[in-house]
C-alpha cells in the first residue's frame, strides 16, 4: 500500500513540478499560450509563429525562455495554461490567445498574478474590463470598420452598400461598427443580412442583396464563407465592387479561390505582410516563410510586433512583469505593421489598411492606410 | 480507494503547485459531473448527451446570478442545481420513452438548443463572449481564494457527492436501474416502474451536473457558450468509460487521470493530442471494464475474492388479500395483417394449474405477453383479482400480483444470483438488504440456496430456470405465468419442478403453464387450452386433449391422433 501511495503522489507531483520549471534566476520567460487545435487553429498557429519568430531576437545579456502551450478553444484550458506558465520561473509577459472567451477567462488570473498579456484578440470587451495587464496589438472593430466604411464611401464613392455579415459574435460586432461608421459618413445601407457560418450556399443571400440595387457589396464574414460568397459572385457574373472583412486578407482564404475570382475584391485588415510594402516587412515575410514554410498574415505580424515591443522593453532594462507592463502602457513603438501606443485601456493598434487583388495573383496590393480612422471620421 | 484518497490528499497538501491544484480542482469538477452521468448512463444505461448541457445551465445560473445580481454561493449553488433539475423533468418526460440512439440524439438536441439560446440572448447571457467577472465562491462572507481553499471546497463537495452517489448506486435505486439497463422488459415484469426510474436518474444526473457547472464557473470566473458545447459532454463520457462505468470511484479515477494526462504531455505542443488519444485507446482496449474494474481484477488476483456477507434467509410476507385469480375475455392482438391472438378467453382460478398448448406460432407467448403487460391488446378485457387491468403496464400488473417467466431465462449478464433474484423485491421491500434476505428464502425453497454467492453467467440451463423461477416466486404472486419452464430439464428435474408447482398451486396460486412437453404438462394441469392461429380450439380437461380431433389437426394438419399430444 505504501508503494502504491508513493507512486500515485509521484505521478501527480510530476505533472505539477516538471523539470523544465527549474531555470536560472535571471532567465525571463515568455510563454506562448495560443489555440493550436480546434476551430481557431489556423489563426492560432499564425499567432504562435509570430511570437516564436519575435522571441528569436534575444536581447543581449538577457536569458530568454519560452514554451508553447496549446489552449484549444476552452476558457478552462487557457486559464490552466496560464497558471502552469506562471509557475515556471520569472515570467516577463505572456503571448496570450486570440480567442476572446479565453482572454476574458485569463484576465482575472493575470491581474492576480500580475502578468502582462500580449494578444491579437479582436474581442472588444477584453480591454473594457478595467484590467491594466492586457495589451492588444491588433486593431479592434472600431478601427477596422471605420476604415472599411471610409474606403467604400470616400475612395470608391459608393453610397448604397449591401452588408452581408456573419451571425456570430465576430459578425455581429463588425456589423454594429459598420452601421455606426456608415451613419457617421451619412450613408444608409440598402441591405443587411446575417448568414450562419455553416451555410453551404450563399447564392440566396447574394441574390437578395443584388435585388436591393446596391452599388457595392460589403462583407464581414469568416474565412470560408468569404471565399464561398466570392466564388458564387464570380460565377454569377457580379461586377459590383466588393470590399470584404479582414478574413479575406489571410493567404489561407485567398488560397481557396482562383486569382480571377478575386478581381476587383478589396479587404480591410491590420496589415498584409505578403504585400511587402516596406523592406522590413519583406524581411519579416521571408524570415517567416523560411522558419515555418507558410505565408504570414496580419495576426502573425501583430503578435510579432507585440512580442518585439516587449523585448524592446527588456532591452531597455525592464526585468519584471510590472516593469514590462509600465513600458507597454507608456511607450510608443514603431512596429512593422504600424506604430503602437496604448490608449490607456491596452488598445495598442489604431491603424488599418485596405488591400486589393488585381485578378492575376493571390497577393494583394496595399492601396490605402488609415491611421486612427475613427478620430479622422469624427 | 482509500489509498487513492490518501494520495490525493497528501499531494494536494504537500506537493501540489498552484497549477497542480488548479488541475486537481478542475478534475474534481468533472468527477462531480460524472457522478450524475454514472447514474443515468452507467447504471441506467440511458446515453444522455444532455449531461454537458445541464453542466452548462448550472454554470450560466451561477454566472448570471453571481455577476449580475451579486448573489453569494449559498444562493447560487442550490439554484444551479435546481434549474437543471427543473429543466430535466419536463424534457425527460418527453424524451425518456425514446429508444437508445433516438434518446441520445434527442438529448444532444437539447444541448444544441441551449447553446443557441446562450449565443442569441446576449442581454441575459452575454452572447458569444459570455459573462466575465464572475466572483469567487463566497461562503458565509468568506471569499474562497484560488489554490488550496478552492480545491478543498470542490473536493469536499466531490466527497459528499461521491458518498451520495455511492449510496444511491448500492441502494434500491441503483439496483433497479442496473436491472433496467440489463433487461428493461424483465425489469418491468418485476414491478419496476421503468419510466419513473429513468426520470429519477435523469433528474439526479442534472443535479450533479448543475453543481459541477457552478463550481466550474467559480474556478474559471467566466461563463461562455463553450460550457454548453459538445467537448464538455465528451469529457464526461470519457471520464465515465475510462474510470469504470456506473462506479463513483471510476468517476474520480477517470477525472483525475484524464485531466492530468494532457498536462503530462504539454511539452509536445499539439502533439500531446496524439499521445492522449493513444493512451485513451490503450486504456479502453486493455481495461474495457474501466480502470476501477482493472484494479478490482488485479486486487482479486493478488488477494483473492472476499466472500460477500449475506443476510439470513427470511420469508417474504404474503400479500394481505389473496387474489381471485385472472379472468380474460375476448383478447385480440394483431401484428400488421397477422392476427396473433383472436378472441382468447380463459379463467385462471386460485389453486389451479392451467395448461396452454399449441403448435409453434399459434400465439401462446403473445397471450403471456399480453397478460403480463409487455404487449397491449387490441380488444378484450382482463380482470386481475376482480379488478379491471386491461391495458395496464407490466409493472402495475406485477405489483398487483402477477408474475411471469420467460422462454429463455432472463437473468442479467454479469450479475450475481442473489442480486438477480433480489431484483424482484426492489419494488416492494424498503431496502436491498431486506430484498436479499427474501431472495435467499426463495433460492432455498427452489433448492438452489448454495448458488446465492455465484454469478448468473455460466449457470447450466436447469439451474438458470430455477433461479428465474425463484425470482418469479419471490413476490408471492397470486397469478404465475410460466413460459416453457421445463425446456432443457432432465426427467428428474422435471419431476421436481412438477412437485413444486403442485405445492404452489396448493398454496392458492393460479398458474398458467405454456408447455410443449405433454408428458410434463398433462398430469399437472387440471385444464388445458389449445391455440391454433391465435384462436382457442380446445378448452377442457387435460385428459380430453389427447383425443381431440381439432388439436390433432392443428399439430399434424390431419384428423389423425397426434403423437406429440399422445406421448
Short mmCIF file of N, CA and C in Angstrom, two decimals, chain B residues 426-483:
data_model
loop_
_atom_site.label_atom_id
_atom_site.label_comp_id
_atom_site.label_asym_id
_atom_site.label_seq_id
_atom_site.Cartn_x
_atom_site.Cartn_y
_atom_site.Cartn_z
N UNK B 426 -37.27 -5.36 -5.28
CA UNK B 426 -36.84 -3.96 -5.16
C UNK B 426 -38.03 -3.00 -5.14
N UNK B 427 -39.11 -3.40 -5.82
CA UNK B 427 -40.28 -2.52 -5.86
C UNK B 427 -41.15 -2.68 -4.61
N UNK B 428 -40.79 -3.62 -3.75
CA UNK B 428 -41.67 -3.92 -2.61
C UNK B 428 -40.99 -3.71 -1.26
N UNK B 429 -39.70 -4.05 -1.18
CA UNK B 429 -39.01 -4.02 0.11
C UNK B 429 -38.39 -2.65 0.37
N UNK B 430 -38.17 -2.33 1.65
CA UNK B 430 -37.66 -0.99 1.97
C UNK B 430 -36.20 -0.79 1.60
N UNK B 431 -35.42 -1.88 1.56
CA UNK B 431 -34.00 -1.72 1.22
C UNK B 431 -33.48 -3.00 0.57
N UNK B 432 -32.27 -2.91 0.07
CA UNK B 432 -31.70 -4.05 -0.67
C UNK B 432 -31.37 -5.21 0.27
N UNK B 433 -31.03 -4.91 1.53
CA UNK B 433 -30.70 -6.00 2.48
C UNK B 433 -31.94 -6.87 2.71
N UNK B 434 -33.08 -6.24 2.87
CA UNK B 434 -34.32 -7.00 3.06
C UNK B 434 -34.64 -7.80 1.81
N UNK B 435 -34.47 -7.16 0.66
CA UNK B 435 -34.76 -7.85 -0.61
C UNK B 435 -33.86 -9.08 -0.74
N UNK B 436 -32.60 -8.94 -0.33
CA UNK B 436 -31.67 -10.08 -0.45
C UNK B 436 -32.02 -11.19 0.55
N UNK B 437 -32.47 -10.81 1.74
CA UNK B 437 -32.88 -11.83 2.72
C UNK B 437 -34.07 -12.62 2.16
N UNK B 438 -35.00 -11.92 1.55
CA UNK B 438 -36.15 -12.59 0.93
C UNK B 438 -35.71 -13.46 -0.25
N UNK B 439 -34.74 -12.94 -1.00
CA UNK B 439 -34.24 -13.70 -2.16
C UNK B 439 -33.62 -15.02 -1.71
N UNK B 440 -32.93 -14.99 -0.57
CA UNK B 440 -32.32 -16.23 -0.07
C UNK B 440 -33.39 -17.26 0.27
N UNK B 441 -34.52 -16.77 0.81
CA UNK B 441 -35.62 -17.68 1.12
C UNK B 441 -36.11 -18.38 -0.16
N UNK B 442 -36.26 -17.56 -1.24
CA UNK B 442 -36.77 -18.12 -2.49
C UNK B 442 -35.78 -19.12 -3.08
N UNK B 443 -34.50 -18.78 -3.02
CA UNK B 443 -33.48 -19.69 -3.56
C UNK B 443 -33.46 -20.99 -2.77
N UNK B 444 -33.57 -20.86 -1.45
CA UNK B 444 -33.59 -22.07 -0.61
C UNK B 444 -34.80 -22.93 -0.98
N UNK B 445 -35.91 -22.27 -1.19
CA UNK B 445 -37.13 -23.03 -1.47
C UNK B 445 -37.00 -23.79 -2.79
N UNK B 446 -36.31 -23.20 -3.74
CA UNK B 446 -36.12 -23.86 -5.04
C UNK B 446 -34.95 -24.84 -4.99
N UNK B 447 -34.32 -24.96 -3.84
CA UNK B 447 -33.21 -25.91 -3.69
C UNK B 447 -31.92 -25.42 -4.31
N UNK B 448 -31.78 -24.12 -4.52
CA UNK B 448 -30.54 -23.58 -5.12
C UNK B 448 -29.93 -22.50 -4.22
N UNK B 449 -30.15 -22.63 -2.93
CA UNK B 449 -29.62 -21.64 -2.00
C UNK B 449 -28.11 -21.54 -2.07
N UNK B 450 -27.45 -22.64 -2.42
CA UNK B 450 -25.98 -22.63 -2.49
C UNK B 450 -25.44 -21.78 -3.64
N UNK B 451 -26.33 -21.41 -4.56
CA UNK B 451 -25.88 -20.59 -5.70
C UNK B 451 -25.85 -19.10 -5.38
N UNK B 452 -26.35 -18.72 -4.21
CA UNK B 452 -26.55 -17.29 -3.90
C UNK B 452 -25.30 -16.44 -4.17
N UNK B 453 -24.14 -16.96 -3.85
CA UNK B 453 -22.92 -16.16 -3.99
C UNK B 453 -22.29 -16.25 -5.37
N UNK B 454 -22.91 -17.01 -6.27
CA UNK B 454 -22.30 -17.21 -7.60
C UNK B 454 -22.82 -16.20 -8.61
N UNK B 455 -22.15 -16.18 -9.76
CA UNK B 455 -22.60 -15.32 -10.85
C UNK B 455 -23.62 -16.07 -11.69
N UNK B 456 -24.54 -15.33 -12.30
CA UNK B 456 -25.54 -15.95 -13.19
C UNK B 456 -24.87 -16.52 -14.44
N UNK B 457 -23.74 -15.89 -14.82
CA UNK B 457 -23.06 -16.33 -16.04
C UNK B 457 -22.56 -17.77 -15.88
N UNK B 458 -22.79 -18.56 -16.88
CA UNK B 458 -22.26 -19.91 -16.88
C UNK B 458 -23.09 -20.92 -16.12
N UNK B 459 -24.23 -20.50 -15.58
CA UNK B 459 -25.08 -21.48 -14.90
C UNK B 459 -25.70 -22.41 -15.94
N UNK B 460 -25.80 -23.72 -15.65
CA UNK B 460 -26.47 -24.63 -16.59
C UNK B 460 -27.95 -24.25 -16.74
N UNK B 461 -28.54 -24.67 -17.86
CA UNK B 461 -29.90 -24.26 -18.20
C UNK B 461 -30.89 -24.57 -17.07
N UNK B 462 -30.76 -25.77 -16.48
CA UNK B 462 -31.72 -26.16 -15.45
C UNK B 462 -31.62 -25.23 -14.24
N UNK B 463 -30.40 -24.88 -13.88
CA UNK B 463 -30.23 -24.00 -12.72
C UNK B 463 -30.70 -22.58 -13.03
N UNK B 464 -30.46 -22.16 -14.25
CA UNK B 464 -30.93 -20.83 -14.65
C UNK B 464 -32.45 -20.76 -14.52
N UNK B 465 -33.13 -21.84 -14.95
CA UNK B 465 -34.59 -21.86 -14.86
C UNK B 465 -35.04 -21.79 -13.41
N UNK B 466 -34.33 -22.49 -12.55
CA UNK B 466 -34.71 -22.48 -11.14
C UNK B 466 -34.50 -21.09 -10.54
N UNK B 467 -33.39 -20.49 -10.92
CA UNK B 467 -33.12 -19.14 -10.40
C UNK B 467 -34.21 -18.18 -10.88
N UNK B 468 -34.59 -18.31 -12.14
CA UNK B 468 -35.63 -17.41 -12.66
C UNK B 468 -36.96 -17.68 -11.98
N UNK B 469 -37.22 -18.94 -11.72
CA UNK B 469 -38.47 -19.28 -11.04
C UNK B 469 -38.45 -18.73 -9.61
N UNK B 470 -37.31 -18.79 -8.97
CA UNK B 470 -37.19 -18.22 -7.62
C UNK B 470 -37.53 -16.74 -7.66
N UNK B 471 -37.08 -16.09 -8.71
CA UNK B 471 -37.34 -14.66 -8.85
C UNK B 471 -38.84 -14.40 -9.03
N UNK B 472 -39.49 -15.27 -9.81
CA UNK B 472 -40.92 -15.09 -10.02
C UNK B 472 -41.71 -15.35 -8.73
N UNK B 473 -41.25 -16.34 -7.97
CA UNK B 473 -41.97 -16.72 -6.74
C UNK B 473 -41.80 -15.72 -5.62
N UNK B 474 -40.71 -15.01 -5.68
CA UNK B 474 -40.27 -14.17 -4.56
C UNK B 474 -41.31 -13.14 -4.16
N UNK B 475 -42.11 -12.72 -5.13
CA UNK B 475 -43.11 -11.70 -4.81
C UNK B 475 -44.39 -12.32 -4.27
N UNK B 476 -44.41 -13.64 -4.09
CA UNK B 476 -45.60 -14.37 -3.64
C UNK B 476 -46.79 -13.97 -4.51
N UNK B 477 -46.65 -14.17 -5.85
CA UNK B 477 -47.71 -13.68 -6.74
C UNK B 477 -49.00 -14.48 -6.59
N UNK B 478 -50.10 -13.85 -6.97
CA UNK B 478 -51.39 -14.55 -6.97
C UNK B 478 -51.52 -15.35 -8.26
N UNK B 479 -50.92 -14.81 -9.33
CA UNK B 479 -51.01 -15.47 -10.64
C UNK B 479 -49.60 -15.61 -11.19
N UNK B 480 -49.29 -16.83 -11.63
CA UNK B 480 -47.94 -17.09 -12.16
C UNK B 480 -48.05 -17.62 -13.59
N UNK B 481 -47.40 -16.91 -14.52
CA UNK B 481 -47.41 -17.32 -15.93
C UNK B 481 -46.03 -17.88 -16.25
N UNK B 482 -45.98 -19.16 -16.64
CA UNK B 482 -44.68 -19.78 -16.91
C UNK B 482 -44.60 -20.17 -18.38
N UNK B 483 -43.56 -19.64 -19.06
CA UNK B 483 -43.41 -19.89 -20.49
C UNK B 483 -42.34 -20.97 -20.68
#
